Amino acid sequence: MTEVFELGDFQTTTGYTIPGAKLSYKTHGSLSASKDNAILFPHFLGGAPEYVEMWIGEGRPLDPTKYFIVCPGQFGNGTSSSPSNTPPPIDRGAFPPVRFADDVIAQHKLATEQFGITEFQLLLGWSTGALQIYEWASRFPTMVKRLCCIAGAPKPSPWTRLWLRTVLEEPITSDPAWNNGFYSEGRAVQGGLRRMGHGAALTLPPPGFYREGHDVPSTLGFASVDDYVSRVWETYWLSQDPNDLLVQIRKAIAADPSRGGDMDATLRGITARTSVIAFTGDPMFPPADSRHDAERIPNASFREIPSAFGHLATFGFADDDRKAVDAALAELLAA
Amino acid sequence: MTEVFELGDFQTTTGYTIPGAKLSYKTHGSLSASKDNAILFPHFLGGAPEYVEMWIGEGRPLDPTKYFIVCPGQFGNGTSSSPSNTPPPIDRGAFPPVRFADDVIAQHKLATEQFGITEFQLLLGWSTGALQIYEWASRFPTMVKRLCCIAGAPKPSPWTRLWLRTVLEEPITSDPAWNNGFYSEGRAVQGGLRRMGHGAALTLPPPGFYREGHDVPSTLGFASVDDYVSRVWETYWLSQDPNDLLVQIRKAIAADPSRGGDMDATLRGITARTSVIAFTGDPMFPPADSRHDAERIPNASFREIPSAFGHLATFGFADDDRKAVDAALAELLAA
């Protein structure tokens, strides 16, 4: 069950106050007496603390019988402080801009004040979860023993920023029902949410995913490409509140642990033992870019995992992807 | 200057009549007395007969001092019969559905009735121009001596159909100003037209096109990725009428020279000497798919051209792309 940590009146790095702010989270396993078995695993865009659970399990590297795994939420995820659950005057379309730095500061408060954790054995994150853990590693380096970036980066590339705006932000803000965030209910913006799904279905898989006669959705049991787009991608976004999504989307667009400064220096300053994992054919975080990130981090290794799913490996559809990621995590945790 | 061929009352293959229908066209060079030097070069989506001129020139394979090059328009291109220029009751959003088969029938009338051409030395087309020439080769095989498909296919792939709907069709039809095609003026739908540009800019270039510090728009003289997206892609679509574009988009989605039948048999029936050209990293018409097309055509060769532009090679930005395409055309015309 998702729990809620009370942040009190939270001052954002962008210069606003969220009164009675909340951070949702979920934990797996028990914190040891010496508090030396904690892992932090923030979630990706459109997700929730539950969305990363397919990577956690007894006998696997993220083993809740060995580790205390904290899966924190983030502002805008609907269970933490978000446009959809915050009272006026900062409700809905008037929710203040926030950054991943704010999430990391809130997550740090949760870790230190609620649990008394002074060091994590591992921080890991997929996609925009990775954007958060790079912010963590640069902001609180002594608390991060190991870092695992999976299908992510410290900062989105120019293509990925264009993607976030074109595929996620604009379908919402251009919807006739959006009304600057003061729509009657989230489902009123259903057209925009569906179009986000179409764009994601189009752009996230690697080349060949839909190849006539050899398409991957068929192997997953879908009746057609349209069936897959509707059942997976329209469903994914329709379950979410548009303003909440915009908060997460805009954090991703603005992500930059160097704070407009020198990214080489920021990466050089990461002290954690780091593993950077990329997937063949992932346009969002291409292997060549991830390799370049790893080369700039002092104690980092890089690995590319061949996958028919590209960025969608995040969802763990394929046994091979799960095994390859688990192997990388086991190796990192043993080091 | 673009000329107009009067088609009279034109019955479409979809079961409608366009009274006083028109097909625009432009020619280069002169038809020989024996009418044995004609080339047909239809244009791609959002284009016009003028848009293919960068591939025509004295001393080049498409040499107007040697050949009579007919660049026909198509329904929905704004100068041929289109929603924007047809009187009620089939004006604007009420324009009937048409197919590339209708364009090819109209182009055939132009060729035979206006010019008395009985055989083309070459039919060539880029992108949706290629969709038209495959329809030509299957519908009027004896008139097509040589065929050159460049960054195209007989039929769009499942990914490409999803692209046509998501990136081109939905931004228009979801626009608050669209009003089922009865907008006050085309520019009223400017938001949707701009979003088409964003989606095209995002999805058409090959991987690495926007890579931080190595992006191609900088080498073309643009100030930033945003500058490129705005000046190239917003401009491209903003100059067009939304209903006219929808006609062209929907023809591309429906393109199928096998008419729902056996594509292998359709391709086996192509008698023209054929060259199929694809560009590395073109997601719209991937080299692997184009190779598969060429393998099914009796007298066809395939070549892949490495290009930093992928599908955008259509616009001839790069000297190397121009040289590689010209070499392929010269070889085909000499055969």
XYZ file of C-alpha atoms in Angstrom:
670
model
C 0.000 0.000 0.000
C 1.222 3.477 -0.835
C 1.993 5.600 2.235
C 2.304 9.351 2.508
C 5.125 11.350 4.096
C 4.170 14.807 5.320
C 6.634 17.418 4.080
C 4.973 20.368 5.828
C 5.077 23.675 4.005
C 7.522 22.874 1.236
C 9.546 25.598 -0.440
C 10.333 24.678 -4.007
C 13.629 25.491 -5.724
C 11.549 27.496 -8.189
C 10.412 29.939 -5.507
C 6.963 28.770 -4.451
C 5.490 27.202 -1.319
C 3.304 24.106 -1.344
C 1.451 24.200 2.011
C 1.064 20.813 3.694
C 3.024 19.121 0.930
C 2.998 15.328 0.626
C 5.328 12.714 -0.839
C 3.860 9.272 -1.458
C 6.065 6.208 -1.228
C 6.004 2.464 -0.923
C 8.603 0.236 0.726
C 9.573 -3.403 0.284
C 11.421 -5.395 2.948
C 12.764 -4.147 6.309
C 15.441 -1.656 7.200
C 18.277 -3.385 9.082
C 19.229 -2.210 12.566
C 22.414 -0.672 11.188
C 20.415 0.901 8.337
C 22.892 -0.442 5.798
C 20.550 -2.219 3.379
C 18.542 0.610 1.820
C 17.870 1.055 -1.888
C 16.039 3.973 -3.507
C 14.057 3.383 -6.699
C 12.091 6.424 -7.963
C 9.573 5.950 -10.754
C 9.343 7.083 -14.364
C 6.930 9.477 -16.079
C 3.250 8.660 -15.744
C 4.114 6.077 -13.154
C 3.629 5.522 -9.447
C 5.665 3.745 -6.747
C 3.940 0.492 -7.785
C 5.070 0.797 -11.408
C 8.604 -0.392 -10.709
C 7.597 -3.523 -8.806
C 8.202 -5.882 -11.727
C 11.913 -5.380 -11.020
C 11.640 -6.368 -7.330
C 11.319 -9.937 -6.061
C 12.686 -12.597 -3.744
C 15.693 -14.344 -5.247
C 16.289 -11.448 -7.638
C 18.894 -8.682 -7.175
C 16.303 -6.288 -5.726
C 15.396 -8.850 -3.052
C 13.080 -7.520 -0.337
C 14.260 -10.263 2.063
C 17.758 -8.698 1.895
C 17.147 -5.053 1.081
C 14.873 -2.270 2.263
C 13.683 -0.845 -1.031
C 12.117 2.603 -0.916
C 10.056 3.482 -3.981
C 9.317 7.192 -3.638
C 6.717 9.147 -5.516
C 7.263 12.593 -6.961
C 5.363 15.853 -7.238
C 2.673 15.558 -9.869
C 2.203 11.796 -9.649
C -1.311 12.119 -8.212
C -0.541 10.623 -4.780
C 2.179 13.132 -3.847
C 1.258 16.834 -3.954
C -0.128 17.392 -7.439
C -2.416 19.739 -9.339
C -5.236 17.206 -8.939
C -5.076 17.036 -5.113
C -3.916 20.464 -3.976
C -6.427 23.073 -2.788
C -6.750 26.579 -4.277
C -5.075 28.904 -4.986
C -2.454 26.456 -6.357
C -4.849 23.798 -7.605
C -5.042 22.392 -11.108
C -3.690 24.736 -13.799
C -2.268 27.060 -11.123
C 0.078 24.483 -9.553
C 3.577 25.978 -9.341
C 6.409 24.836 -11.592
C 8.646 22.312 -9.837
C 11.895 20.536 -10.721
C 13.370 17.102 -10.080
C 15.584 18.911 -7.568
C 12.406 19.420 -5.498
C 11.569 15.731 -5.694
C 15.086 14.811 -4.652
C 15.000 17.223 -1.705
C 11.634 15.741 -0.650
C 12.906 12.185 -1.110
C 15.994 13.079 0.946
C 13.757 14.309 3.769
C 11.797 11.053 3.626
C 14.988 8.978 3.749
C 16.699 10.894 6.530
C 13.791 12.053 8.728
C 11.413 9.131 8.385
C 13.956 6.295 8.221
C 17.265 7.738 9.452
C 19.058 6.476 6.359
C 22.502 8.042 5.860
C 23.621 6.023 2.858
C 21.862 4.073 0.113
C 23.486 0.884 -1.151
C 21.968 1.648 -4.519
C 19.943 4.289 -6.312
C 18.415 3.108 -9.532
C 15.987 4.584 -12.010
C 14.550 3.972 -15.449
C 13.945 6.791 -17.902
C 12.860 9.891 -15.960
C 13.627 7.883 -12.816
C 17.236 8.086 -14.030
C 16.948 11.863 -14.399
C 16.118 11.924 -10.666
C 18.979 9.705 -9.509
C 21.556 11.790 -11.374
C 20.163 14.812 -9.510
C 20.504 12.782 -6.282
C 24.099 11.791 -6.999
C 25.138 15.358 -7.671
C 23.148 16.892 -4.794
C 23.802 14.332 -2.030
C 26.875 12.433 -3.251
C 27.853 10.971 0.133
C 24.491 9.215 0.450
C 24.856 7.311 -2.812
C 27.134 4.266 -2.740
C 26.032 2.833 -6.076
C 24.100 4.281 -8.977
C 22.336 2.488 -11.797
C 20.942 4.509 -14.697
C 18.735 2.389 -16.938
C 17.500 3.793 -20.258
C 18.110 7.278 -18.930
C 20.528 10.175 -18.732
C 21.466 13.120 -16.516
C 19.610 15.413 -18.918
C 17.376 14.720 -21.909
C 18.937 15.209 -25.335
C 17.659 17.859 -27.774
C 15.638 15.115 -29.523
C 14.215 13.920 -26.222
C 13.234 17.448 -25.199
C 11.507 17.874 -28.567
C 9.799 14.522 -27.915
C 8.597 15.573 -24.464
C 7.088 18.745 -25.878
C 5.662 17.302 -29.088
C 4.421 13.891 -27.995
C 3.448 14.599 -24.383
C 2.973 18.297 -23.660
C 1.297 19.650 -26.793
C -1.458 17.022 -27.132
C -2.695 18.126 -23.701
C -2.244 21.874 -24.006
C -3.771 21.989 -27.506
C -6.844 19.990 -26.557
C -10.077 21.983 -26.924
C -11.136 20.831 -23.437
C -7.895 21.728 -21.674
C -8.904 25.279 -20.737
C -5.512 26.165 -19.225
C -5.792 23.260 -16.825
C -9.234 24.141 -15.512
C -11.096 21.362 -17.343
C -14.216 19.894 -15.821
C -12.559 16.506 -15.207
C -9.428 14.749 -16.471
C -11.372 12.595 -18.917
C -12.628 15.733 -20.655
C -9.145 15.903 -22.174
C -9.437 12.316 -23.411
C -8.644 13.276 -26.999
C -5.302 14.759 -26.000
C -4.489 11.821 -23.716
C -5.202 9.383 -26.554
C -3.017 11.386 -28.918
C -0.190 11.158 -26.374
C -0.664 7.404 -26.617
C -0.509 7.441 -30.395
C 2.672 9.503 -30.366
C 4.311 7.302 -27.732
C 3.339 4.140 -29.612
C 4.821 5.644 -32.766
C 8.107 6.903 -31.385
C 9.183 4.743 -28.454
C 9.708 1.299 -29.965
C 12.842 0.518 -31.952
C 12.789 0.111 -35.750
C 11.050 -3.055 -36.875
C 8.665 -3.225 -33.899
C 5.637 -2.936 -36.205
C 7.147 -4.589 -39.278
C 4.399 -6.113 -41.441
C 4.199 -9.829 -40.781
C 6.828 -9.680 -38.005
C 5.391 -7.164 -35.562
C 6.085 -7.470 -31.863
C 2.504 -6.657 -30.683
C 1.324 -9.868 -32.404
C 3.839 -11.891 -30.427
C 2.444 -10.280 -27.264
C -1.055 -11.472 -28.202
C -2.554 -8.260 -29.583
C -5.014 -8.556 -32.486
C -3.426 -5.733 -34.481
C -1.214 -2.683 -34.176
C -4.336 -0.577 -33.527
C -5.420 -2.984 -30.785
C -1.993 -2.604 -29.154
C -2.006 1.190 -29.471
C -5.453 1.424 -27.913
C -5.139 -1.141 -25.133
C -1.609 -0.297 -24.049
C -1.048 3.329 -24.903
C -4.426 5.008 -24.755
C -5.100 3.135 -21.517
C -1.774 4.225 -20.025
C -2.457 7.949 -20.389
C -6.239 7.898 -19.920
C -5.717 6.697 -16.353
C -3.874 9.916 -15.478
C -4.753 13.512 -14.759
C -3.562 15.893 -17.523
C -2.295 18.626 -15.174
C -0.448 16.044 -13.095
C 1.196 14.722 -16.235
C 2.213 18.233 -17.285
C 4.060 18.690 -13.986
C 6.038 15.499 -14.625
C 6.613 16.313 -18.291
C 7.932 19.799 -17.543
C 10.261 18.484 -14.836
C 11.709 16.117 -17.433
C 12.137 18.888 -20.013
C 13.957 21.058 -17.445
C 16.078 18.260 -15.913
C 19.703 19.341 -15.581
C 21.824 18.349 -12.585
C 24.510 20.792 -13.775
C 21.997 23.635 -13.301
C 22.879 25.196 -16.621
C 26.557 24.681 -15.865
C 29.261 22.254 -16.871
C 27.859 18.749 -17.326
C 31.347 17.247 -17.639
C 32.204 18.612 -14.183
C 28.892 17.399 -12.757
C 29.477 13.869 -14.006
C 33.131 13.942 -12.892
C 31.849 14.741 -9.393
C 29.784 11.559 -9.094
C 31.526 9.354 -6.538
C 29.157 6.376 -6.612
C 30.096 3.148 -8.351
C 27.920 3.569 -11.407
C 26.398 1.311 -14.018
C 24.856 2.894 -17.120
C 22.583 0.610 -19.108
C 21.113 1.397 -22.526
C 18.955 -0.551 -24.952
C 19.657 -1.032 -28.637
C 17.292 1.071 -30.709
C 16.115 3.314 -27.852
C 15.695 6.743 -29.488
C 15.016 8.403 -26.135
C 18.381 7.535 -24.594
C 20.543 6.133 -27.413
C 23.364 3.763 -26.418
C 25.984 6.102 -27.920
C 24.840 8.915 -25.621
C 24.750 6.651 -22.554
C 28.246 5.404 -23.332
C 29.388 9.019 -23.454
C 27.782 9.641 -20.034
C 29.539 6.605 -18.539
C 32.895 7.722 -19.943
C 32.630 10.977 -18.012
C 31.809 9.373 -14.631
C 34.963 8.302 -12.748
C 33.811 4.900 -11.515
C 31.307 3.860 -14.163
C 30.746 0.980 -16.532
C 28.490 0.926 -19.568
C 26.501 -1.869 -21.086
C 24.165 -2.029 -24.055
C 21.385 -4.611 -23.957
C 20.036 -5.768 -27.319
C 16.257 -5.709 -27.093
C 13.313 -5.777 -29.468
C 11.638 -3.316 -27.101
C 14.073 -0.418 -27.071
C 12.868 2.139 -24.531
C 9.870 -0.048 -23.725
C 12.211 -2.489 -21.970
C 11.199 -0.301 -18.995
C 8.028 -2.351 -18.728
C 9.811 -5.710 -18.603
C 7.783 -7.379 -21.362
C 10.630 -9.692 -22.403
C 12.284 -12.411 -20.305
C 15.622 -11.677 -21.941
C 15.445 -8.004 -20.991
C 14.598 -8.895 -17.393
C 17.490 -11.348 -17.181
C 19.983 -8.910 -18.680
C 18.985 -6.084 -16.329
C 18.965 -8.392 -13.309
C 22.473 -9.601 -14.209
C 23.724 -6.013 -14.365
C 22.105 -5.150 -11.026
C 23.494 -8.304 -9.342
C 26.983 -7.431 -10.538
C 26.712 -3.835 -9.324
C 25.323 -4.831 -5.908
C 28.112 -7.407 -5.451
C 30.831 -4.859 -6.239
C 4.558 28.204 -64.518
C 2.038 25.635 -63.382
C -0.572 24.804 -66.033
C -3.968 23.206 -65.594
C -5.412 20.246 -67.514
C -9.198 20.096 -67.632
C -10.449 16.636 -66.680
C -14.135 17.411 -67.165
C -16.551 15.701 -64.816
C -14.251 13.203 -63.158
C -15.628 10.011 -61.632
C -13.460 8.885 -58.755
C -12.698 5.241 -57.984
C -14.392 5.856 -54.646
C -17.757 6.546 -56.297
C -18.041 10.325 -56.477
C -18.013 12.890 -59.254
C -15.860 16.019 -59.231
C -17.508 18.365 -61.755
C -15.066 20.331 -63.912
C -12.105 18.606 -62.298
C -8.600 19.969 -62.794
C -5.097 18.508 -62.694
C -2.242 20.984 -62.391
C 1.135 20.177 -63.926
C 4.409 21.657 -64.974
C 6.703 20.494 -67.769
C 10.423 20.858 -68.409
C 11.956 20.476 -71.863
C 10.224 19.531 -75.125
C 8.504 16.384 -76.248
C 10.332 14.861 -79.221
C 8.500 14.324 -82.507
C 8.486 10.573 -81.880
C 7.322 11.180 -78.284
C 10.053 8.885 -76.966
C 11.693 11.156 -74.395
C 9.001 11.585 -71.733
C 9.533 11.251 -67.993
C 6.822 11.492 -65.311
C 7.743 12.817 -61.878
C 4.775 13.203 -59.455
C 5.300 15.061 -56.199
C 5.281 14.080 -52.541
C 2.926 15.025 -49.720
C 2.459 18.708 -49.080
C 4.280 19.457 -52.280
C 3.529 20.878 -55.687
C 4.915 20.290 -59.193
C 7.648 22.811 -58.385
C 8.814 20.897 -55.308
C 10.738 18.291 -57.288
C 12.699 20.757 -59.397
C 15.880 20.473 -57.378
C 16.329 17.055 -59.064
C 16.034 18.473 -62.610
C 18.775 20.332 -64.454
C 20.898 20.583 -67.565
C 23.831 18.179 -67.447
C 22.109 16.084 -64.796
C 20.242 12.797 -65.442
C 16.871 14.561 -65.502
C 18.108 16.895 -68.229
C 15.392 19.091 -69.773
C 17.497 19.528 -72.924
C 17.165 15.752 -73.507
C 13.939 14.791 -71.825
C 10.378 16.074 -71.636
C 9.737 15.911 -67.922
C 6.112 16.085 -66.830
C 5.628 16.968 -63.158
C 1.948 16.358 -62.484
C -0.034 17.587 -59.532
C -2.550 15.500 -57.634
C -5.979 15.961 -56.107
C -5.722 17.937 -52.897
C -2.525 19.800 -53.768
C -4.311 23.163 -53.950
C -3.748 23.766 -57.686
C -5.491 20.579 -58.863
C -9.092 20.007 -57.681
C -8.946 20.309 -53.912
C -11.192 21.109 -50.969
C -9.857 24.683 -51.008
C -10.809 25.415 -54.648
C -13.926 23.344 -55.366
C -17.414 24.909 -55.135
C -20.212 23.558 -52.899
C -21.591 21.045 -52.271
C -18.197 19.274 -52.316
C -16.124 22.152 -51.004
C -13.842 22.122 -47.959
C -14.748 19.425 -45.388
C -17.229 17.865 -47.836
C -14.660 17.064 -50.542
C -15.045 13.383 -51.478
C -12.483 10.758 -50.498
C -10.061 10.046 -53.331
C -7.213 7.593 -53.885
C -3.858 7.666 -55.643
C -5.591 5.519 -58.261
C -7.634 8.634 -59.118
C -4.489 10.733 -59.456
C -2.917 8.094 -61.667
C -6.026 7.918 -63.885
C -6.008 11.718 -64.156
C -2.247 11.796 -64.863
C -2.766 9.101 -67.520
C -5.401 11.265 -69.204
C -3.008 14.212 -69.161
C -0.214 12.121 -70.681
C -2.288 10.463 -73.393
C -4.860 13.139 -74.280
C -2.806 16.289 -73.856
C 0.554 14.996 -75.095
C -0.152 11.730 -76.928
C 2.476 9.921 -74.877
C 2.233 6.124 -75.134
C 5.317 5.214 -73.109
C 7.385 6.949 -70.444
C 11.123 6.390 -70.433
C 11.009 6.755 -66.671
C 8.560 7.238 -63.842
C 10.159 8.375 -60.621
C 8.848 9.482 -57.263
C 10.005 10.299 -53.774
C 8.013 9.275 -50.708
C 4.286 9.515 -51.540
C 5.386 10.233 -55.114
C 6.649 6.650 -55.055
C 3.253 5.424 -53.828
C 1.826 6.952 -57.026
C 4.341 5.449 -59.427
C 3.785 1.937 -58.043
C 0.081 2.485 -58.717
C 1.034 3.600 -62.239
C 3.223 0.549 -62.871
C 0.499 -1.849 -61.812
C -2.353 0.007 -63.568
C -0.677 0.954 -66.868
C 2.345 -1.391 -67.073
C 2.914 -1.033 -70.812
C 3.398 2.723 -70.465
C 6.231 2.423 -67.935
C 9.629 1.492 -69.341
C 11.625 2.317 -66.212
C 10.617 2.917 -62.622
C 12.574 4.577 -59.849
C 11.209 4.467 -56.312
C 13.147 6.780 -54.000
C 12.497 6.667 -50.225
C 9.138 5.100 -50.921
C 7.180 1.879 -51.229
C 4.128 0.438 -52.954
C 2.214 0.741 -49.695
C 3.064 2.380 -46.366
C 4.134 0.058 -43.562
C 2.085 -0.273 -40.351
C 4.498 2.181 -38.683
C 4.159 4.617 -41.581
C 0.353 4.426 -41.491
C 0.478 5.117 -37.737
C 2.797 8.030 -38.521
C 0.452 9.469 -41.160
C -2.445 9.368 -38.721
C -0.593 10.511 -35.604
C 1.802 13.125 -36.950
C -0.213 14.515 -39.869
C -3.932 13.727 -39.621
C -4.710 14.075 -35.906
C -3.058 17.468 -35.302
C -5.466 18.913 -37.878
C -8.646 17.045 -36.950
C -8.142 17.628 -33.216
C -7.547 21.341 -33.578
C -10.193 23.476 -31.835
C -10.529 25.592 -34.993
C -10.907 22.685 -37.422
C -14.701 22.479 -37.254
C -14.926 19.401 -39.508
C -13.121 21.249 -42.248
C -15.358 24.316 -42.236
C -12.846 26.627 -40.558
C -12.936 30.321 -41.340
C -9.539 30.219 -43.115
C -6.645 27.770 -43.257
C -4.527 29.823 -40.879
C -7.208 29.428 -38.199
C -5.853 25.883 -37.812
C -2.323 27.206 -37.328
C -1.871 25.364 -34.037
C -2.502 22.002 -35.667
C -0.295 22.855 -38.651
C 2.540 23.820 -36.311
C 2.113 20.576 -34.360
C 2.399 18.646 -37.637
C 5.716 20.406 -38.070
C 6.879 19.458 -34.591
C 5.960 15.829 -35.147
C 7.636 15.716 -38.544
C 10.779 17.360 -37.180
C 10.825 14.805 -34.380
C 10.242 11.656 -36.390
C 11.628 12.107 -39.897
C 15.366 12.585 -39.372
C 17.612 9.610 -38.642
C 19.105 9.011 -35.180
C 21.777 11.521 -34.283
C 20.318 14.360 -36.360
C 19.853 16.499 -33.229
C 22.737 15.102 -31.188
C 23.972 17.681 -28.673
C 27.059 19.400 -30.008
C 26.866 17.539 -33.338
C 23.419 18.418 -34.633
C 22.787 18.691 -38.357
C 20.628 21.881 -38.192
C 23.697 23.778 -36.920
C 25.688 22.648 -39.940
C 22.850 24.008 -42.112
C 23.159 27.394 -40.428
C 20.225 27.286 -38.009
C 20.650 28.998 -34.635
C 19.159 26.102 -32.660
C 16.980 23.039 -32.980
C 13.941 25.211 -32.203
C 14.956 27.657 -34.917
C 15.145 24.780 -37.394
C 11.801 23.322 -36.304
C 10.093 26.671 -36.634
C 11.670 27.943 -39.852
C 11.619 24.663 -41.770
C 8.758 22.631 -40.386
C 6.194 25.111 -39.142
C 6.705 27.098 -42.334
C 6.265 24.006 -44.511
C 2.804 23.153 -43.171
C 1.581 26.694 -42.477
C 1.741 27.442 -46.200
C -0.884 24.750 -46.898
C -4.617 24.383 -46.541
C -5.570 21.849 -43.828
C -8.377 20.164 -45.830
C -6.123 19.912 -48.874
C -3.480 18.248 -46.726
C -6.035 15.799 -45.322
C -6.889 14.656 -48.855
C -3.225 13.924 -49.548
C -2.683 12.311 -46.130
C -5.663 9.991 -46.497
C -4.596 8.942 -49.984
C -1.237 7.952 -48.528
C -2.835 5.990 -45.675
C -5.024 4.092 -48.150
C -2.338 3.533 -50.801
C -2.331 -0.068 -51.978
C -1.711 -0.983 -55.623
C -2.738 -4.578 -54.826
C -6.217 -3.249 -53.904
C -6.354 -5.339 -50.749
C -5.026 -8.297 -52.692
C -1.721 -10.076 -53.076
C 1.186 -7.609 -52.983
C 3.674 -10.279 -54.053
C 1.647 -10.826 -57.232
C 1.329 -7.078 -57.816
C 5.081 -6.568 -57.576
C 5.752 -9.679 -59.701
C 3.581 -8.062 -62.383
C 5.762 -4.957 -62.712
C 7.502 -5.174 -66.076
C 9.518 -1.944 -65.906
C 13.231 -1.962 -65.263
C 13.141 -0.796 -61.667
C 15.520 0.855 -59.256
C 14.569 1.002 -55.575
C 16.554 3.494 -53.520
C 16.440 3.785 -49.723
C 18.280 5.948 -47.224
C 20.045 4.719 -44.117
C 18.060 5.634 -41.030
C 14.817 6.475 -42.860
C 12.078 5.233 -40.491
C 9.363 5.954 -43.050
C 10.687 3.568 -45.683
C 13.461 1.527 -44.033
C 16.145 0.055 -46.306
C 15.255 -3.502 -45.213
C 11.673 -3.013 -46.420
C 12.772 -1.441 -49.707
C 15.181 -4.311 -50.324
C 12.280 -6.711 -49.790
C 10.210 -4.760 -52.357
C 13.034 -4.916 -54.918
C 13.442 -8.656 -54.378
C 9.842 -9.208 -55.422
C 10.025 -7.145 -58.638
C 11.360 -9.215 -61.595
C 13.720 -6.631 -63.085
C 14.723 -4.564 -60.074
C 17.877 -3.483 -58.313
C 18.180 -2.069 -54.815
C 20.585 0.440 -53.405
C 20.925 1.980 -49.964
C 22.380 5.466 -49.738
C 24.046 6.400 -46.449
C 22.789 9.856 -45.497
C 22.691 12.037 -42.423
C 19.243 13.147 -43.589
C 17.328 9.867 -43.765
C 13.888 10.565 -45.193
C 14.742 14.256 -45.499
C 17.120 13.414 -48.349
C 13.942 14.152 -50.357
C 14.751 17.833 -50.069
C 18.282 17.472 -51.422
C 20.039 19.354 -48.619
C 23.292 17.415 -49.003
C 25.618 17.363 -52.018
C 26.439 13.717 -51.353
C 22.773 12.721 -51.415
C 22.230 14.582 -54.683
C 25.263 12.929 -56.274
C 24.246 9.443 -55.124
C 20.690 9.805 -56.423
C 21.861 11.325 -59.704
C 24.271 8.404 -60.177
C 21.453 5.913 -59.664
C 19.183 7.769 -62.099
C 21.927 8.029 -64.729
C 22.547 4.301 -64.501
C 18.852 3.475 -64.785
C 18.309 5.825 -67.744
C 21.327 4.345 -69.559
C 20.065 0.776 -69.125
